[in-house]
Amino acid sequence: MPAPQPTTSTGEPALRRALGPKLLTLFVIGDILGTGIYATTGKVAGKVGGALWLPFLIGFVVALLTAASYVELVGKYPKAAGAALYTQKAFKVPFLTFVVAFMVMCSGLSSAAASARAFSGDYLGEFTDALPPTLVAVLFVLALAAISLRGVAESVKANVVLTLVELSGLAVILSIGAYAVFTGGGEPSRLTDLDTGGTGYALITGVLGATALGFFAFVGFEDSVNMAEETHDPARTFPRAIFIGVAVTGTVYVLVALVSSLLVDSRTLEGSSGPLLEVVKAGGVGFPPELFALIALFAVTNSALINIMMASRLCYGMANERILPRAMGRVLAGRRTPWAGIVFVTVLAVGLVSTGEIQGLGDTTSFLLLCVFAVVNISVLVLRKDRVDHRHFRTPTALPVLGAITSLILASPLADRAGDVYIRAGILLLIGIGLWVLNRAVMRARDRA
């Protein structure tokens, strides 16, 4: 007779603990790598010129500051709800908790939508341009939802394979760059070309705007904390996995940005939705563009898969915390995957595919998460008075302070982002508020009954 399955407070089966240190580290790397570096490098170059490595370096530092806060909090509270859980424990304001949770979920879905758009762009164009891009993007999202429904082990194994593939693509770019350096190719003078359309204030806002957009490439580490209930010994496993993941990807990003600027001028990069494909074509090493395009398609697939997974786990966690209706926490008994959450986020992702292109959706993702990161960094400081009965990582106090300040600066109008980003984020927030009001009404009706 099989052993009974563990259950949650809602009576649903508990999620399966399937992730160890190696799988989690690869998961974090795969979560960060992908659409950001493969699709938005050119748009960053358009904002800052040839010195496009600078925004990625600044973004690397900002990501490390906030990653340290997440590591402390996930070790302290190893639950699936992530930033929503931390906000509730710190401030105990249900409305703020819901807004933060909804912003995190929407950031994942706008990221998945950006990935879907990237999939249907120039990289796919190397093989065919006969299919409508929007149709391709919608079918792409539906296929990934099916993978996520099958199970976390299957999804994470797919993530490992796709992570190795996308790392191979970036290794190709770095190898092309090394070849160019040793053979005297490329244009080194471009690396110091800081072109933001002005000096003084314009220079500062231009760099901040490029950094805010480039920060889209670093998002993902925050998603991994939603896998806490599916990870063995999360208090010990997460610190190394997140720090290694951010360090590896940050180093690779800066090097890829250097190579891109060395070999291709910023205007050519800006005009392509597949900028790294331009680097391959300019590298002079005869690497097949079609093969690299295929690698890039795998990379953006990985990004979207992880975002669909994480958004659905966030729904599951919020349902267990009673932030969303209990129905959102329903789990497929055999597979033990949060099917209700997966269906819900897939519908929203399909809707977002039609709201913008890669740059707008990527910048929306960054803006939403930077707002959340500011709250998370402040939460770390507020929760220092809350003691737990197990050991966990503790970040130096200066880091969350700097993390909150830098996140707020990059989320502010100083970052010189397009107005449609604020409009899209505002509409999403209004939708969230509407859902909050509806959920409260349902809860009151249940209480009266």
Coordinates of C-alpha atoms in Angstrom, one line a residue:
M1 CA 0.0 0.0 0.0
P2 CA 1.6 3.4 -1.0
A3 CA 2.4 5.9 1.7
P4 CA -0.1 8.7 2.0
Q5 CA 0.9 12.0 0.2
P6 CA 1.7 15.0 2.4
T7 CA -0.9 17.7 2.2
T8 CA -1.2 21.5 2.7
S9 CA -3.5 23.5 4.9
T10 CA -6.0 23.6 2.1
G11 CA -6.1 19.7 2.0
E12 CA -4.4 19.7 -1.4
P13 CA -1.3 17.4 -2.0
A14 CA 2.0 19.1 -1.1
L15 CA 4.4 19.9 -3.9
R16 CA 7.1 17.3 -4.5
R17 CA 10.6 18.1 -3.2
A18 CA 12.6 17.2 -6.4
L19 CA 15.4 19.8 -6.5
G20 CA 18.9 19.4 -5.1
P21 CA 21.8 21.9 -5.1
K22 CA 23.0 21.1 -8.7
L23 CA 19.6 21.2 -10.3
L24 CA 18.6 24.4 -8.4
T25 CA 21.9 26.1 -9.5
L26 CA 21.3 25.2 -13.1
F27 CA 17.6 26.2 -12.7
V28 CA 18.7 29.7 -11.5
I29 CA 21.2 30.1 -14.3
G30 CA 18.6 29.0 -16.8
D31 CA 16.0 31.3 -15.3
I32 CA 18.3 34.4 -15.7
L33 CA 19.8 33.5 -19.0
G34 CA 17.7 33.7 -22.2
T35 CA 15.5 36.3 -23.7
G36 CA 17.1 39.3 -22.1
I37 CA 20.6 38.9 -23.5
Y38 CA 19.5 37.2 -26.7
A39 CA 16.9 39.8 -27.7
T40 CA 17.4 43.1 -25.9
T41 CA 21.1 43.7 -26.2
G42 CA 20.5 45.7 -29.4
K43 CA 17.9 47.9 -27.7
V44 CA 20.3 48.6 -24.9
A45 CA 23.0 49.6 -27.5
G46 CA 20.5 52.0 -29.0
K47 CA 20.1 53.8 -25.7
V48 CA 23.8 54.0 -24.7
G49 CA 25.9 53.4 -27.8
G50 CA 29.0 51.2 -28.1
A51 CA 29.6 51.2 -24.3
L52 CA 26.7 48.8 -23.9
W53 CA 28.7 46.7 -21.4
L54 CA 28.3 49.5 -18.8
P55 CA 24.5 49.1 -18.2
F56 CA 25.0 45.3 -17.9
L57 CA 27.8 45.9 -15.3
I58 CA 25.6 48.3 -13.3
G59 CA 22.7 45.9 -13.6
F60 CA 24.9 43.0 -12.3
V61 CA 25.7 45.0 -9.1
V62 CA 22.0 45.9 -8.5
A63 CA 21.0 42.3 -9.0
L64 CA 23.6 41.1 -6.5
L65 CA 22.3 43.6 -3.9
T66 CA 18.7 42.3 -4.2
A67 CA 19.8 38.7 -4.6
A68 CA 21.4 38.9 -1.1
S69 CA 18.0 40.0 0.3
Y70 CA 16.2 37.2 -1.4
V71 CA 18.7 34.7 -0.1
E72 CA 18.2 35.8 3.5
L73 CA 14.4 35.7 3.2
V74 CA 14.0 32.4 1.5
G75 CA 16.3 30.8 4.1
K76 CA 14.2 32.4 6.8
Y77 CA 10.8 31.6 5.3
P78 CA 11.1 28.6 2.9
K79 CA 7.7 28.9 1.3
A80 CA 6.5 29.2 -2.3
A81 CA 4.9 32.6 -2.1
G82 CA 8.2 34.6 -2.4
A83 CA 7.9 38.4 -2.3
A84 CA 4.3 38.3 -1.3
L85 CA 5.0 36.2 1.8
Y86 CA 7.9 38.5 2.8
T87 CA 5.8 41.7 2.3
Q88 CA 2.9 40.2 4.4
K89 CA 5.2 39.2 7.2
A90 CA 7.0 42.6 7.2
F91 CA 4.1 45.0 6.9
K92 CA 0.9 42.9 7.6
V93 CA -1.1 45.0 5.1
P94 CA -3.1 42.5 2.9
F95 CA -3.7 45.0 0.2
L96 CA 0.0 45.8 -0.2
T97 CA 0.8 42.0 -0.1
F98 CA -1.7 41.4 -3.0
V99 CA -0.3 44.3 -5.1
V100 CA 3.3 43.0 -4.7
A101 CA 2.2 39.5 -5.5
F102 CA 0.3 40.6 -8.5
M103 CA 3.2 42.7 -9.8
V104 CA 5.5 39.7 -9.5
M105 CA 3.1 37.5 -11.3
C106 CA 2.6 40.1 -14.1
S107 CA 6.3 40.6 -14.4
G108 CA 6.8 36.9 -15.1
L109 CA 4.0 36.9 -17.6
S110 CA 5.2 40.0 -19.4
S111 CA 8.6 38.3 -19.5
A112 CA 7.1 35.2 -21.0
A113 CA 5.2 37.4 -23.5
A114 CA 8.5 39.1 -24.4
S115 CA 10.1 35.6 -24.9
A116 CA 7.2 34.6 -27.1
R117 CA 7.7 37.7 -29.2
A118 CA 11.4 37.0 -29.4
F119 CA 10.7 33.5 -30.5
S120 CA 8.6 34.7 -33.4
G121 CA 11.1 37.4 -34.5
D122 CA 14.4 37.4 -36.4
Y123 CA 15.7 34.2 -35.0
L124 CA 12.7 32.2 -36.3
G125 CA 13.0 34.4 -39.5
E126 CA 16.2 32.5 -40.3
F127 CA 14.0 29.5 -41.1
T128 CA 10.6 30.9 -42.1
D129 CA 8.6 34.1 -42.2
A130 CA 5.4 32.5 -43.6
L131 CA 3.7 32.2 -40.2
P132 CA 2.0 35.2 -38.5
P133 CA 4.2 36.2 -35.5
T134 CA 1.3 36.6 -33.1
L135 CA -0.1 33.2 -33.9
V136 CA 3.4 31.7 -33.4
A137 CA 3.7 33.5 -30.0
V138 CA 0.3 32.2 -28.8
L139 CA 1.0 28.6 -29.8
F140 CA 4.4 28.9 -28.1
V141 CA 2.9 29.9 -24.8
L142 CA 0.3 27.1 -24.9
A143 CA 3.0 24.4 -25.6
L144 CA 5.0 25.5 -22.6
A145 CA 1.9 25.5 -20.4
A146 CA 1.5 21.8 -21.4
I147 CA 5.0 21.0 -20.3
S148 CA 4.5 22.8 -17.0
L149 CA 1.4 20.8 -16.4
R150 CA 3.2 17.5 -16.8
G151 CA 5.3 17.9 -13.7
V152 CA 8.1 19.8 -11.9
A153 CA 10.7 17.1 -12.5
E154 CA 10.0 17.0 -16.2
S155 CA 9.9 20.8 -16.4
V156 CA 13.2 21.2 -14.5
K157 CA 14.9 18.5 -16.6
A158 CA 13.7 20.3 -19.7
N159 CA 15.2 23.5 -18.2
V160 CA 18.5 21.8 -17.6
V161 CA 18.8 20.7 -21.2
L162 CA 17.7 24.2 -22.5
T163 CA 20.1 25.9 -20.1
L164 CA 23.1 23.9 -21.5
V165 CA 22.0 24.7 -25.0
E166 CA 21.7 28.5 -24.4
L167 CA 25.0 28.5 -22.6
S168 CA 26.5 26.9 -25.7
G169 CA 25.2 29.8 -27.7
L170 CA 26.8 32.4 -25.5
A171 CA 30.0 30.3 -25.6
V172 CA 29.9 30.7 -29.3
I173 CA 29.6 34.5 -29.0
L174 CA 32.5 34.6 -26.6
S175 CA 34.6 32.3 -28.8
I176 CA 34.0 34.6 -31.8
G177 CA 35.0 37.6 -29.6
A178 CA 38.2 35.8 -28.6
Y179 CA 39.0 35.1 -32.2
A180 CA 38.4 38.7 -33.1
V181 CA 40.8 39.9 -30.4
F182 CA 43.6 37.5 -31.3
T183 CA 43.3 38.3 -35.0
G184 CA 43.0 42.1 -34.7
G185 CA 39.3 42.2 -35.8
G186 CA 36.5 44.4 -34.6
E187 CA 36.6 48.0 -33.5
P188 CA 37.9 48.5 -30.0
S189 CA 37.2 52.2 -30.0
R190 CA 33.4 51.5 -29.9
L191 CA 33.8 50.1 -26.4
T192 CA 34.2 53.6 -24.9
D193 CA 31.6 55.2 -27.2
L194 CA 28.9 56.5 -24.7
D195 CA 26.2 58.0 -26.9
T196 CA 23.0 58.9 -25.0
G197 CA 22.0 61.9 -27.1
G198 CA 23.5 64.5 -24.8
T199 CA 25.6 65.4 -21.8
G200 CA 25.1 66.1 -18.1
Y201 CA 21.5 65.2 -17.1
A202 CA 20.8 63.6 -20.5
L203 CA 23.9 61.4 -20.1
I204 CA 22.8 60.2 -16.6
T205 CA 19.2 59.5 -17.6
G206 CA 20.4 57.7 -20.8
V207 CA 22.7 55.4 -18.8
L208 CA 19.9 54.8 -16.2
G209 CA 17.4 54.0 -19.0
A210 CA 19.8 51.6 -20.7
T211 CA 20.5 50.0 -17.3
A212 CA 16.8 49.6 -16.5
L213 CA 16.2 48.0 -19.9
G214 CA 19.3 45.8 -19.6
F215 CA 18.2 44.8 -16.1
F216 CA 15.5 42.6 -17.9
A217 CA 18.4 40.3 -18.7
F218 CA 19.0 39.7 -14.9
V219 CA 15.5 39.0 -13.8
G220 CA 14.8 35.4 -12.9
F221 CA 16.7 34.8 -9.7
E222 CA 13.7 36.1 -7.7
D223 CA 11.5 33.4 -9.4
S224 CA 13.6 30.6 -7.9
V225 CA 12.5 31.3 -4.4
N226 CA 9.0 30.2 -5.4
M227 CA 10.5 26.7 -5.8
A228 CA 11.3 26.6 -2.0
E229 CA 8.7 24.0 -1.3
E230 CA 10.1 21.8 -4.1
T231 CA 13.7 22.0 -2.9
H232 CA 15.6 19.8 -0.5
D233 CA 16.9 21.8 2.6
P234 CA 16.2 25.2 1.1
A235 CA 17.9 27.2 3.9
R236 CA 21.3 25.6 2.9
T237 CA 20.7 25.1 -0.9
F238 CA 19.5 28.5 -2.0
P239 CA 22.4 30.8 -1.0
R240 CA 25.0 29.0 -3.1
A241 CA 22.6 28.5 -6.0
I242 CA 21.4 32.1 -6.2
F243 CA 24.9 33.7 -5.8
I244 CA 26.5 31.3 -8.2
G245 CA 23.7 31.9 -10.7
V246 CA 23.9 35.7 -10.6
A247 CA 27.7 35.7 -10.7
V248 CA 27.9 33.3 -13.7
T249 CA 25.3 35.1 -15.7
G250 CA 26.5 38.6 -14.8
T251 CA 30.0 37.8 -15.9
V252 CA 28.8 36.2 -19.2
Y253 CA 26.5 39.2 -19.9
V254 CA 29.3 41.8 -19.6
L255 CA 31.6 39.7 -21.8
V256 CA 28.9 39.2 -24.4
A257 CA 28.1 42.9 -24.4
L258 CA 31.8 43.7 -25.0
V259 CA 32.0 41.2 -27.9
S260 CA 28.8 42.6 -29.4
S261 CA 30.0 46.1 -29.4
L262 CA 33.5 45.1 -30.6
L263 CA 32.1 43.4 -33.7
V264 CA 28.8 45.3 -34.6
D265 CA 28.0 49.0 -34.5
S266 CA 25.2 50.0 -32.1
R267 CA 22.7 51.1 -34.8
T268 CA 22.9 47.6 -36.5
L269 CA 22.4 46.0 -33.1
E270 CA 19.5 48.3 -32.3
G271 CA 17.6 47.5 -35.5
S272 CA 17.6 43.7 -34.9
S273 CA 15.3 41.6 -32.7
G274 CA 18.1 39.0 -32.9
P275 CA 21.2 41.1 -32.2
L276 CA 23.5 38.2 -31.3
L277 CA 22.8 36.7 -34.7
E278 CA 24.3 39.9 -36.1
V279 CA 27.4 39.2 -34.0
V280 CA 27.7 35.7 -35.5
K281 CA 27.4 37.0 -39.0
A282 CA 30.0 39.6 -38.4
G283 CA 32.5 37.3 -36.6
G284 CA 34.2 36.0 -39.6
V285 CA 34.4 32.4 -38.3
G286 CA 31.9 30.7 -40.6
F287 CA 29.6 29.6 -37.8
P288 CA 26.2 28.7 -39.4
P289 CA 23.7 31.5 -38.6
E290 CA 20.8 28.9 -38.8
L291 CA 22.4 26.8 -36.1
F292 CA 22.9 29.9 -33.8
A293 CA 19.3 31.0 -34.5
L294 CA 18.1 27.5 -33.4
I295 CA 20.2 27.8 -30.2
A296 CA 18.6 31.3 -29.6
L297 CA 15.1 29.8 -30.1
F298 CA 15.9 27.2 -27.4
A299 CA 17.1 30.1 -25.1
V300 CA 14.0 32.1 -25.3
T301 CA 11.9 29.0 -24.9
N302 CA 13.7 28.3 -21.6
S303 CA 12.9 31.8 -20.3
A304 CA 9.3 31.5 -21.1
L305 CA 9.0 28.0 -19.6
I306 CA 10.4 29.1 -16.3
N307 CA 8.3 32.2 -16.1
I308 CA 5.1 30.1 -16.8
M309 CA 6.2 27.7 -14.0
M310 CA 7.0 30.4 -11.5
A311 CA 3.9 32.5 -12.1
S312 CA 1.8 29.3 -11.5
R313 CA 3.7 28.5 -8.3
L314 CA 3.1 32.0 -7.1
C315 CA -0.6 31.5 -7.6
Y316 CA -0.4 28.3 -5.7
G317 CA 1.5 30.0 -2.8
M318 CA -0.9 32.9 -2.7
A319 CA -3.9 30.5 -2.6
N320 CA -2.3 28.7 0.4
E321 CA -1.8 32.1 2.1
R322 CA -5.5 33.0 1.4
I323 CA -4.4 36.0 -0.8
L324 CA -6.2 34.4 -3.8
P325 CA -9.3 32.1 -3.7
R326 CA -8.7 28.6 -2.6
A327 CA -9.5 27.3 -6.1
M328 CA -6.1 28.8 -7.3
G329 CA -4.3 26.3 -5.1
R330 CA -5.8 23.2 -6.7
V331 CA -3.2 20.5 -7.5
L332 CA -3.3 17.7 -10.1
A333 CA -3.3 14.7 -7.8
G334 CA -1.3 12.4 -10.0
R335 CA 1.3 14.8 -11.2
R336 CA 1.1 17.1 -8.1
T337 CA 1.4 20.2 -10.2
P338 CA -0.7 23.4 -9.6
W339 CA -3.0 23.0 -12.6
A340 CA -5.4 25.9 -11.7
G341 CA -2.5 28.3 -11.5
I342 CA -1.0 27.1 -14.7
V343 CA -4.3 27.6 -16.6
F344 CA -4.8 31.1 -15.1
V345 CA -1.3 32.5 -15.9
T346 CA -1.4 31.0 -19.4
V347 CA -4.6 32.9 -20.2
L348 CA -3.0 36.1 -19.0
A349 CA 0.3 35.4 -20.9
V350 CA -1.6 34.9 -24.2
G351 CA -3.4 38.2 -23.6
L352 CA -0.1 40.1 -23.0
V353 CA 1.5 38.8 -26.2
S354 CA -0.7 41.3 -28.1
T355 CA 0.2 44.3 -26.0
G356 CA 3.6 45.2 -27.2
E357 CA 6.9 44.2 -28.7
I358 CA 10.1 42.9 -27.1
Q359 CA 11.5 46.2 -25.8
G360 CA 8.2 47.4 -24.3
L361 CA 7.4 44.1 -22.7
G362 CA 10.9 43.7 -21.4
D363 CA 11.0 47.2 -19.9
T364 CA 7.6 46.5 -18.3
T365 CA 9.0 43.4 -16.7
S366 CA 12.0 45.4 -15.3
F367 CA 9.8 48.2 -14.0
L368 CA 7.4 45.9 -12.2
L369 CA 10.2 43.9 -10.6
L370 CA 12.3 47.0 -9.6
C371 CA 9.3 48.2 -7.6
V372 CA 9.0 44.8 -6.0
F373 CA 12.7 44.7 -5.3
A374 CA 12.5 48.0 -3.4
V375 CA 9.8 46.5 -1.2
V376 CA 11.7 43.2 -0.7
N377 CA 14.9 45.1 0.3
I378 CA 13.0 47.1 2.9
S379 CA 11.3 44.0 4.1
V380 CA 14.6 42.4 5.0
L381 CA 15.4 45.3 7.4
V382 CA 11.9 45.3 8.9
L383 CA 12.0 41.5 9.5
R384 CA 15.3 41.6 11.3
K385 CA 13.3 41.7 14.6
D386 CA 11.5 38.4 13.6
R387 CA 13.6 35.4 14.8
V388 CA 13.2 31.9 13.5
D389 CA 14.3 28.6 15.1
H390 CA 16.7 27.5 12.3
R391 CA 20.0 28.9 10.9
H392 CA 19.9 30.9 7.7
F393 CA 22.0 33.3 5.6
R394 CA 22.1 37.0 6.9
T395 CA 23.1 39.7 4.5
P396 CA 25.1 42.8 5.7
T397 CA 22.7 45.6 6.5
A398 CA 24.2 48.0 3.9
L399 CA 23.3 45.8 1.0
P400 CA 19.5 45.9 1.3
V401 CA 19.7 49.7 1.9
L402 CA 21.7 50.1 -1.3
G403 CA 19.4 47.6 -3.0
A404 CA 16.3 49.6 -2.1
I405 CA 17.8 52.9 -3.3
T406 CA 19.1 51.6 -6.6
S407 CA 15.9 49.8 -7.4
L408 CA 13.8 53.0 -6.7
I409 CA 16.1 55.1 -8.9
L410 CA 15.9 52.6 -11.8
A411 CA 12.1 52.4 -11.4
S412 CA 11.7 56.2 -11.4
P413 CA 11.3 58.5 -14.4
L414 CA 15.0 59.2 -14.2
A415 CA 15.4 56.0 -16.1
D416 CA 14.0 57.6 -19.3
R417 CA 11.7 54.8 -20.3
A418 CA 8.8 55.1 -22.8
G419 CA 5.4 56.2 -21.5
D420 CA 3.7 53.0 -22.7
V421 CA 5.6 51.1 -20.1
Y422 CA 4.0 53.0 -17.3
I423 CA 0.6 52.8 -19.0
R424 CA 0.8 49.0 -19.4
A425 CA 2.0 48.6 -15.8
G426 CA -0.8 50.9 -14.6
I427 CA -3.5 48.9 -16.4
L428 CA -2.1 45.7 -14.9
L429 CA -2.2 47.2 -11.5
L430 CA -5.8 48.3 -12.0
I431 CA -6.7 44.8 -13.0
G432 CA -5.0 43.6 -9.8
I433 CA -7.0 46.0 -7.7
G434 CA -10.2 44.8 -9.3
L435 CA -9.3 41.2 -8.5
W436 CA -8.5 42.2 -4.9
V437 CA -11.9 43.8 -4.5
L438 CA -13.6 40.7 -6.0
N439 CA -11.7 38.3 -3.8
R440 CA -12.6 40.3 -0.7
A441 CA -16.2 40.2 -1.7
V442 CA -16.1 36.4 -2.1
M443 CA -14.4 36.0 1.2
R444 CA -17.0 38.2 3.0
A445 CA -19.9 36.2 1.4
R446 CA -18.3 32.9 2.6
D447 CA -18.0 34.3 6.1
R448 CA -21.6 35.3 6.2
A449 CA -22.6 31.9 4.9

